[in-house]
CSV table of C-alpha atoms in Angstrom, one decimal:
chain,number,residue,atom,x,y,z
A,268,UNK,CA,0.0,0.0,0.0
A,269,UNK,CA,1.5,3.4,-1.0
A,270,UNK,CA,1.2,6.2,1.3
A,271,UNK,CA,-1.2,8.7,1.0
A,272,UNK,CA,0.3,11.4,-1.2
A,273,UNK,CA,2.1,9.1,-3.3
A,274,UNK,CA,-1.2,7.5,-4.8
A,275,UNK,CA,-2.1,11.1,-5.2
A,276,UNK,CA,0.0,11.9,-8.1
A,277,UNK,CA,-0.1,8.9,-9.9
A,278,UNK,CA,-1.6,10.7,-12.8
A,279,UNK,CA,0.8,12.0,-15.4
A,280,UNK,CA,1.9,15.7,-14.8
A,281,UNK,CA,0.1,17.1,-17.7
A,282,UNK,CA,-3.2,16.1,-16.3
A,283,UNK,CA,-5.0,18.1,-13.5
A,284,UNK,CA,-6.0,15.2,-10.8
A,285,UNK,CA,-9.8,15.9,-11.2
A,286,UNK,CA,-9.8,15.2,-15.2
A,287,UNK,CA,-10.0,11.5,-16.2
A,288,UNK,CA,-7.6,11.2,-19.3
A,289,UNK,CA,-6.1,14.4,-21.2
A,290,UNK,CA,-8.5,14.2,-23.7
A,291,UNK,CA,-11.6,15.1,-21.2
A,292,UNK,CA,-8.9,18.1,-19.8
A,293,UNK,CA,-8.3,19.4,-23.6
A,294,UNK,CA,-12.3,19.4,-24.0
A,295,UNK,CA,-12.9,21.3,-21.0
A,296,UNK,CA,-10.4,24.0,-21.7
A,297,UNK,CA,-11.5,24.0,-25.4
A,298,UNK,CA,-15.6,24.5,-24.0
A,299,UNK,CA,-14.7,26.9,-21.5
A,300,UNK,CA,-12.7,28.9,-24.0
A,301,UNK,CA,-15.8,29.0,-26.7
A,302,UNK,CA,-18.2,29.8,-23.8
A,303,UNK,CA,-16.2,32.6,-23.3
A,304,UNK,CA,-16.6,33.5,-26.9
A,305,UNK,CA,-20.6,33.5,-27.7
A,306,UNK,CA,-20.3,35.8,-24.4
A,307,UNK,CA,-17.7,38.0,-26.6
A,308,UNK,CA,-19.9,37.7,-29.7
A,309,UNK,CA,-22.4,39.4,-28.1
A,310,UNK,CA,-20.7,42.1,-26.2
A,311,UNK,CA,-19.5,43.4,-30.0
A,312,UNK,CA,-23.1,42.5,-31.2
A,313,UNK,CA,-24.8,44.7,-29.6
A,314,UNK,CA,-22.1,47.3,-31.5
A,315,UNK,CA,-23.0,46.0,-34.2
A,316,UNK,CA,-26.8,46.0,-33.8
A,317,UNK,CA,-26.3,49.7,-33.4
A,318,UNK,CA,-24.2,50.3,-36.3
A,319,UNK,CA,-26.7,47.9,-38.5
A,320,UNK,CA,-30.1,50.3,-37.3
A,321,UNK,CA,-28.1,53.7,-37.6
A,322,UNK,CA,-27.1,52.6,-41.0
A,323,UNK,CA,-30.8,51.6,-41.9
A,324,UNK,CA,-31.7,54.9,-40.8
A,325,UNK,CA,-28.6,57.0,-42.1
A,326,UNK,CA,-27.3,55.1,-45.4
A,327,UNK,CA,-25.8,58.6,-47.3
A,328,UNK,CA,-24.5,59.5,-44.2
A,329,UNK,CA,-22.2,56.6,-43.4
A,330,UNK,CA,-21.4,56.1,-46.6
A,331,UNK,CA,-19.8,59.6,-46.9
A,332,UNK,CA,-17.9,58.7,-43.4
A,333,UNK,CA,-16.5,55.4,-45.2
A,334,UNK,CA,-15.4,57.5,-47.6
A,335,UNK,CA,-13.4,59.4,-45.6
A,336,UNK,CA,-11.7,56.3,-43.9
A,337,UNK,CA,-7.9,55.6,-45.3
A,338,UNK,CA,-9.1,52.2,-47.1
A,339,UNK,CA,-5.0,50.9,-48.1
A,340,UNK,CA,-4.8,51.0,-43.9
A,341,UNK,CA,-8.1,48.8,-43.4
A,342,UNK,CA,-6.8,46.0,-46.3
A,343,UNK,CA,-3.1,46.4,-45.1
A,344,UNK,CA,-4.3,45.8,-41.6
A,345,UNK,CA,-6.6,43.1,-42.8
A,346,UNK,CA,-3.4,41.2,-44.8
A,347,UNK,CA,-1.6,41.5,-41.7
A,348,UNK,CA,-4.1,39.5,-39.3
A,349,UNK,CA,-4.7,37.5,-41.2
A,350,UNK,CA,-1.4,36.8,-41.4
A,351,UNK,CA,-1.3,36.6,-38.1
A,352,UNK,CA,-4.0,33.9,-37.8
A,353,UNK,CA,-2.0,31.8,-39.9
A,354,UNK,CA,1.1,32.1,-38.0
A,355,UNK,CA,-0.9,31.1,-34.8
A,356,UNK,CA,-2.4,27.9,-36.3
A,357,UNK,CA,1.1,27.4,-37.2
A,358,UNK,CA,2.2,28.1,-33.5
A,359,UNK,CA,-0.7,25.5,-32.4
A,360,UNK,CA,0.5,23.1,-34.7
A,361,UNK,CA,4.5,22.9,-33.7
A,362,UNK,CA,3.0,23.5,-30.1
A,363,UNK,CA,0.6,19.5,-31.0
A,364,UNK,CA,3.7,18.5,-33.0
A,365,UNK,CA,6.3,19.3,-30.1
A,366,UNK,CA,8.5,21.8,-32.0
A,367,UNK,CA,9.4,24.5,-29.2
A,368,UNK,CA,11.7,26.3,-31.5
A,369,UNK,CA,8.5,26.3,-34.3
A,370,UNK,CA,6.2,27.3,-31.6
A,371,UNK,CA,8.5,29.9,-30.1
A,372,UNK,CA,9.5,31.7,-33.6
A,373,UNK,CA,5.8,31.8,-34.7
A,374,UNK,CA,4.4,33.3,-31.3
A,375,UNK,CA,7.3,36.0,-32.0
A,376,UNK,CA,6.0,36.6,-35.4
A,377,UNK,CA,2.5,36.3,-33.8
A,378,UNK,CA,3.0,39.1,-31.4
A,379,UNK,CA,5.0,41.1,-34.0
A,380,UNK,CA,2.1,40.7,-36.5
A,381,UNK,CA,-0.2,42.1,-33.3
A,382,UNK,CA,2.0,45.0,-32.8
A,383,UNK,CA,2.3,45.9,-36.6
A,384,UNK,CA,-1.4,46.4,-37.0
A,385,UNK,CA,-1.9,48.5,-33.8
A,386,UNK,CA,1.0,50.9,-35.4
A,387,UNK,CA,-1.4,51.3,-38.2
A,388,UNK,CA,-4.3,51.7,-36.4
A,389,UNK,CA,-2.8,54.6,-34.7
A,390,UNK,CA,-1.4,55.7,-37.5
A,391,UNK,CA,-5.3,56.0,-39.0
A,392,UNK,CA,-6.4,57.4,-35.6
A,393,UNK,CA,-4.0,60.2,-36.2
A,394,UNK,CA,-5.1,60.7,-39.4
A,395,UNK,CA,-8.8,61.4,-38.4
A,396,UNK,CA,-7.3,63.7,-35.5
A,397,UNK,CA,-5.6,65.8,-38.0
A,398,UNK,CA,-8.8,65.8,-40.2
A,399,UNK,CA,-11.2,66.7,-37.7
A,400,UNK,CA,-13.3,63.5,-37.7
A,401,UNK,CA,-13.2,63.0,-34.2
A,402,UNK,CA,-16.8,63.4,-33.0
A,403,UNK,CA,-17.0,65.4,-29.3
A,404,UNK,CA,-13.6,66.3,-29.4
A,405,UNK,CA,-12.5,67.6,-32.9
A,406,UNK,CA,-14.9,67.5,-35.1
A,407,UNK,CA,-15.7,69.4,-38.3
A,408,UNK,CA,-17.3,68.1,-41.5
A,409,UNK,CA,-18.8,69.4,-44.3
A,410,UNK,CA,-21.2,68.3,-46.6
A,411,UNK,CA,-25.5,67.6,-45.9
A,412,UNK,CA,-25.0,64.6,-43.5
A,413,UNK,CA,-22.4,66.6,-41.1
A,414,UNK,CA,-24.9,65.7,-38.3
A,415,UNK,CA,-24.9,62.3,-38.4
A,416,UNK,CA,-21.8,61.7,-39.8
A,417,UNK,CA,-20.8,62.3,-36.4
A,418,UNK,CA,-22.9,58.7,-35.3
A,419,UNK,CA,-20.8,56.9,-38.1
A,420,UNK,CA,-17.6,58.2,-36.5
A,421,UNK,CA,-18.4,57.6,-32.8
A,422,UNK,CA,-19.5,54.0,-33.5
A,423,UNK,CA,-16.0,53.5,-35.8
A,424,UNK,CA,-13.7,55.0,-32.7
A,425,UNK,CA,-16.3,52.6,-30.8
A,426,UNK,CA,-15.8,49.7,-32.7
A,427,UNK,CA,-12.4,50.0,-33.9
A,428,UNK,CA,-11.3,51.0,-30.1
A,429,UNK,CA,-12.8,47.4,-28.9
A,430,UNK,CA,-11.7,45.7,-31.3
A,431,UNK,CA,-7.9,47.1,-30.7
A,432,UNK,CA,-8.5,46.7,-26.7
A,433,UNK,CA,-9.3,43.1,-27.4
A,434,UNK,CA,-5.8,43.2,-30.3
A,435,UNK,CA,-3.4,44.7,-27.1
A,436,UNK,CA,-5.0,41.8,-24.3
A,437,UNK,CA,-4.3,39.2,-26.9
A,438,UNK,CA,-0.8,40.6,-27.8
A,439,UNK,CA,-0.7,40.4,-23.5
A,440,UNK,CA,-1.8,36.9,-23.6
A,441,UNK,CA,0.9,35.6,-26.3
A,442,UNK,CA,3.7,36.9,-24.4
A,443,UNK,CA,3.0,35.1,-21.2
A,444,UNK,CA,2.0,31.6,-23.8
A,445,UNK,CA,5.9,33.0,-25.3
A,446,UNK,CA,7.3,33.0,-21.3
A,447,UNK,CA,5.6,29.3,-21.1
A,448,UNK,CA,7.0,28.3,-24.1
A,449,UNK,CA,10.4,29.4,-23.0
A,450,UNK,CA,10.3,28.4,-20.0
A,451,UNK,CA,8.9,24.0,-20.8
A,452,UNK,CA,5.7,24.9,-19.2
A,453,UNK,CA,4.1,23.9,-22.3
A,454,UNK,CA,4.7,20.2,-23.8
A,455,UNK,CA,3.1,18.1,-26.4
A,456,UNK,CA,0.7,16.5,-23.8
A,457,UNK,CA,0.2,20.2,-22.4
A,458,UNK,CA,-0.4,22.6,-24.6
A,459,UNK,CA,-3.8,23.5,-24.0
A,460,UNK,CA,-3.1,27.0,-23.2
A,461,UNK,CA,-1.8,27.7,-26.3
A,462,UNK,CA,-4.8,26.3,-28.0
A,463,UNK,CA,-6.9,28.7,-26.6
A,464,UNK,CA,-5.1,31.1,-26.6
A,465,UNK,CA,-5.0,30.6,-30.4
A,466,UNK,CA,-8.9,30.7,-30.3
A,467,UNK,CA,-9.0,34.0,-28.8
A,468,UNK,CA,-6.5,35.5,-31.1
A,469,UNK,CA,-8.7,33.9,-34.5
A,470,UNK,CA,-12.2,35.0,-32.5
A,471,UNK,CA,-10.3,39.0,-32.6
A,472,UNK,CA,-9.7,38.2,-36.6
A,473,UNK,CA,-13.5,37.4,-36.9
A,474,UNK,CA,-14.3,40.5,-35.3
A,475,UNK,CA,-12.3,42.3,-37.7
A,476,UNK,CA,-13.1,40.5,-40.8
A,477,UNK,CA,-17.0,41.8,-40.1
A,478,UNK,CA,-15.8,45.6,-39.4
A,479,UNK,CA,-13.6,45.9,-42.4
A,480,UNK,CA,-16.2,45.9,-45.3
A,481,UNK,CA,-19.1,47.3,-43.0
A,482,UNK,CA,-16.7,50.3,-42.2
A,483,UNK,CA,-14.3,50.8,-44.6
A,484,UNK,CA,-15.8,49.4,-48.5
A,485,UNK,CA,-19.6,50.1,-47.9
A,486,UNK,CA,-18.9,54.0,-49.3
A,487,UNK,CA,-16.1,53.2,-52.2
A,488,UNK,CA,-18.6,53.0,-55.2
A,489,UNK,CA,-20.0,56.3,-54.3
A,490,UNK,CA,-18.9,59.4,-55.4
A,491,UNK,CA,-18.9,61.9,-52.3
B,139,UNK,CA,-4.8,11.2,-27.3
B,140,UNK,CA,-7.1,10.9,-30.2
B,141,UNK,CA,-6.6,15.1,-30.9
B,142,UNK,CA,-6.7,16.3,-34.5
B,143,UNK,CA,-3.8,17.4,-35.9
B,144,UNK,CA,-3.9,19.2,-39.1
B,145,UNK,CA,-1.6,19.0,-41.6
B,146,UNK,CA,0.4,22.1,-42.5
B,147,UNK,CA,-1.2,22.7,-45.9
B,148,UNK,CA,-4.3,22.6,-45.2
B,149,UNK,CA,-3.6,26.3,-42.8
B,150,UNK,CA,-1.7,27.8,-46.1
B,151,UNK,CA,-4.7,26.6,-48.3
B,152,UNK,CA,-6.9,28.3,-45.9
B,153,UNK,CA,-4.7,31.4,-45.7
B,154,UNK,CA,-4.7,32.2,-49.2
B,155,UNK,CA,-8.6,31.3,-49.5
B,156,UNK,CA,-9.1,34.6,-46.8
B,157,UNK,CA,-6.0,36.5,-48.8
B,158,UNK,CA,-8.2,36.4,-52.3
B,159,UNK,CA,-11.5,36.9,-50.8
B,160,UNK,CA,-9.9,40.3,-49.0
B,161,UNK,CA,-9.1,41.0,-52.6
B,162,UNK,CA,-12.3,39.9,-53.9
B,163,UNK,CA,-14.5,42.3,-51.4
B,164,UNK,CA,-12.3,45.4,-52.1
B,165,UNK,CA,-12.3,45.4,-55.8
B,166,UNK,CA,-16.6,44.4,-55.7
B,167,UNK,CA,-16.4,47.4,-52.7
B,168,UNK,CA,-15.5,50.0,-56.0
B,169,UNK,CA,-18.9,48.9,-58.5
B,170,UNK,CA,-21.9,50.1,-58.1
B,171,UNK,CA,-24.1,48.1,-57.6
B,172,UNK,CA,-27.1,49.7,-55.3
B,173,UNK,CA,-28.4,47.3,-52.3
B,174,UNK,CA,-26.2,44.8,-53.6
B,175,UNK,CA,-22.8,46.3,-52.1
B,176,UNK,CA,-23.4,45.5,-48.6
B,177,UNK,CA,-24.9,42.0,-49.4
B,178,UNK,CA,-21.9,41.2,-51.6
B,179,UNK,CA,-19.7,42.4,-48.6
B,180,UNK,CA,-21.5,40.4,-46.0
B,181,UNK,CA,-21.7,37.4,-47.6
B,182,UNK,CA,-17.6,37.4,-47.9
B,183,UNK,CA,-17.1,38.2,-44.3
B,184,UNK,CA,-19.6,35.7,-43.5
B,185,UNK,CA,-17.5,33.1,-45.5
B,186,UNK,CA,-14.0,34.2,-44.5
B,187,UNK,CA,-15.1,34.3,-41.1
B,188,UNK,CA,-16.9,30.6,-41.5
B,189,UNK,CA,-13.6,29.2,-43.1
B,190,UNK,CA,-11.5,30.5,-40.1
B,191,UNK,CA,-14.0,29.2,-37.3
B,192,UNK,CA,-13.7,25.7,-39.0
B,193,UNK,CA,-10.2,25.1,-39.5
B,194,UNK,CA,-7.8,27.6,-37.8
B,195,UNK,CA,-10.0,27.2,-34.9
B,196,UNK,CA,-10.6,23.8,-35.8
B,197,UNK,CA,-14.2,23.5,-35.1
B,198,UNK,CA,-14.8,21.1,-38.1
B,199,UNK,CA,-12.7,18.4,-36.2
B,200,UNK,CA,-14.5,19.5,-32.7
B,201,UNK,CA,-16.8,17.3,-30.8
B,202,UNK,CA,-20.3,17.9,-31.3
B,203,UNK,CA,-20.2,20.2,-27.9
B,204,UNK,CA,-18.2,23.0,-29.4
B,205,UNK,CA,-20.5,22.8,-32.3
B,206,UNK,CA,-23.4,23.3,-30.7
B,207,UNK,CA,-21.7,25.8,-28.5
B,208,UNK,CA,-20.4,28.0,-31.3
B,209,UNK,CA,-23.8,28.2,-33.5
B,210,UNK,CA,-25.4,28.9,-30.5
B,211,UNK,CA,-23.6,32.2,-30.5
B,212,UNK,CA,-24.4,32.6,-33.9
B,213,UNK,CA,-28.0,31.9,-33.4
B,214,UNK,CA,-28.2,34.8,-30.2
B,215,UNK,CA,-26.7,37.3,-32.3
B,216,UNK,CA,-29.0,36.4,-35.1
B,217,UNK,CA,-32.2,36.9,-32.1
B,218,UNK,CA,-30.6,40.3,-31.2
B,219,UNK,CA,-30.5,41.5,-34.5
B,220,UNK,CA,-33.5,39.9,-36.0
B,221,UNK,CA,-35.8,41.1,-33.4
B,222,UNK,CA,-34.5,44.5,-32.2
B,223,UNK,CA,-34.6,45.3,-36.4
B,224,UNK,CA,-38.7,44.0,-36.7
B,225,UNK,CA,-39.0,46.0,-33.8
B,226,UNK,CA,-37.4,49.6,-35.3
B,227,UNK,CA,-38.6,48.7,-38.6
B,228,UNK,CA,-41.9,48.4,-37.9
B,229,UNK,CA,-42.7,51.3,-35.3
B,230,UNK,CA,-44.3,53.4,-38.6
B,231,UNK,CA,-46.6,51.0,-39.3
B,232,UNK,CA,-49.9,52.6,-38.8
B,233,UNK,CA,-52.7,50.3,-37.6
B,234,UNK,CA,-55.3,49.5,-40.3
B,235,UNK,CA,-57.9,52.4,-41.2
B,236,UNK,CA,-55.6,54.8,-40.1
B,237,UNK,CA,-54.4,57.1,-42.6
């Protein structure tokens, strides 16, 4: 008969005592993570609830504020996470495949890819300073829909700002899955983190992929 | 452990499916083509988005769980928009014999 504690840890080290096997711990993490998600899908829906009935009501108006947007920074910054999601699948995959160099480089490039577009974001952001298309602060803009241009700008500082909150706590979370992956925390039987974290950083993508036609394309055809 | 791994190829195939439909939307984004624009727009972000919930975040090899999980997030947003909409849409309606 073992003693007490001994029989305690006979489970591999990987596995947290109250799972069964590693596959039922990889599940849980994987459901938690997605519950997580719907929550996140609706905390932006309801943004995008508002910008669907403004635009309903409004349609010259945000067009002409579409217009106005700097469209080679919405598709550069769209090539680039993109990018990005690649590069973390990739980082997933050498993290299932047990590549720690692999995973390392790619949650470098990752992070780098995460810092890249929030220079350009800023860069935009200083744009619409400089142009006066910050509504409540510094805001002038001509034309018949200058009145509710200004709902067209508040909800793309809205949108864009969550979005970019969410882009600076994921570039947070891959430096501590980067420290892990340093440091062996993270093997081939435990690299759950990593997965989720990857499922975060694609769910940020999704959230992108939807506010770069609705805010940047939806005014190109017209001419305003 | 019976996890999925996906072969490398299948993330480039992937990545260069979203690369030509970001092309795609912005060149459609420049005709005119009335109502049409926005649909056109949606329906690529609805299938760029769909590819990327499947395979980079490996949903299609999920157990049914996740599945259900995920639409189910779909299928609230899809109430919240659906019904606030037939709400705001609807509030000029004027009852019948009213003119």
């Amino acid at each position: 008969m073992l003693p007490e504690a001994v029989q305690h840890h006979t489970h591999p080290p990987a596995l947290a005592h109250h799972f069964d096997n590693l596959e039922q711990q990889r599940e849980a993490a994987t459901l938690g993570m997605w519950t997580f998600l719907i929550t996140e899908i609706l905390f932006f829906g309801g943004l995008f609830m508002c910008y669907t009935l403004y635009r309903t009501w409004y349609p010259n108006a945000f067009e002409a504020g579409s217009h106005a947007l700097l469209i080679w920074a919405g598709t550069t910054n769209t090539v680039v996470l993109i990018t990005s999601s690649l590069t973390m699948a990739l980082a997933v995959h050498a993290a299932q495949t047990g590549n720690r160099r692999l995973l390392v480089a790619f949650l470098i490039v990752t992070i780098v890819l995460g810092f890249a577009f929030l220079g350009i974001k800023s860069f935009e952001y200083y744009t619409e300073w400089v142009e006066q298309h910050v509504p409540g602060l510094n805001y002038k803009f001509e034309g018949p829909y200058a009145v509710q241009e200004q709902i067209f700008f508040s909800l793309y500082f809205v949108m864009t700002g969550l979005h970019a909150l969410h882009m600076i706590i994921g570039i947070g979370i891959m430096a501590v899955m980067l420290w892990w992956s340093v440091r062996g925390i993270i093997t081939t039987e435990y690299h759950n983190p990593i997965e989720i974290a990857g499922l975060y950083w694609h769910f940020v993508d999704i959230v992108w992929i939807f506010l770069f036609p609705l805010l940047y394309l939806i005014g190109r055809h017209a001419n305003v | 452990m019976s996890e999925h791994i996906l072969p490398k190829r299948t993330y480039y195939t992937i990545f260069f499916i979203l690369l030509f439909c970001t092309y795609l939307t912005v060149q459609v984004s420049y005709f005119d083509l009335g109502r049409f624009n926005a649909m056109a727009a949606l329906i690529i972000a609805a299938f760029k988005a769909t590819l990327v919930v499947l395979f980079f975040m490996h949903v299609k090899y999920s157990s049914r769980l996740i599945w259900a999980v995920a639409a189910s997030g779909l299928f609230w947003l899809g109430l919240l928009l659906f019904i606030t909409m037939a709400d705001y849409l609807t509030r000029g309606w004027q009852p019948f014999g009213s003119v």
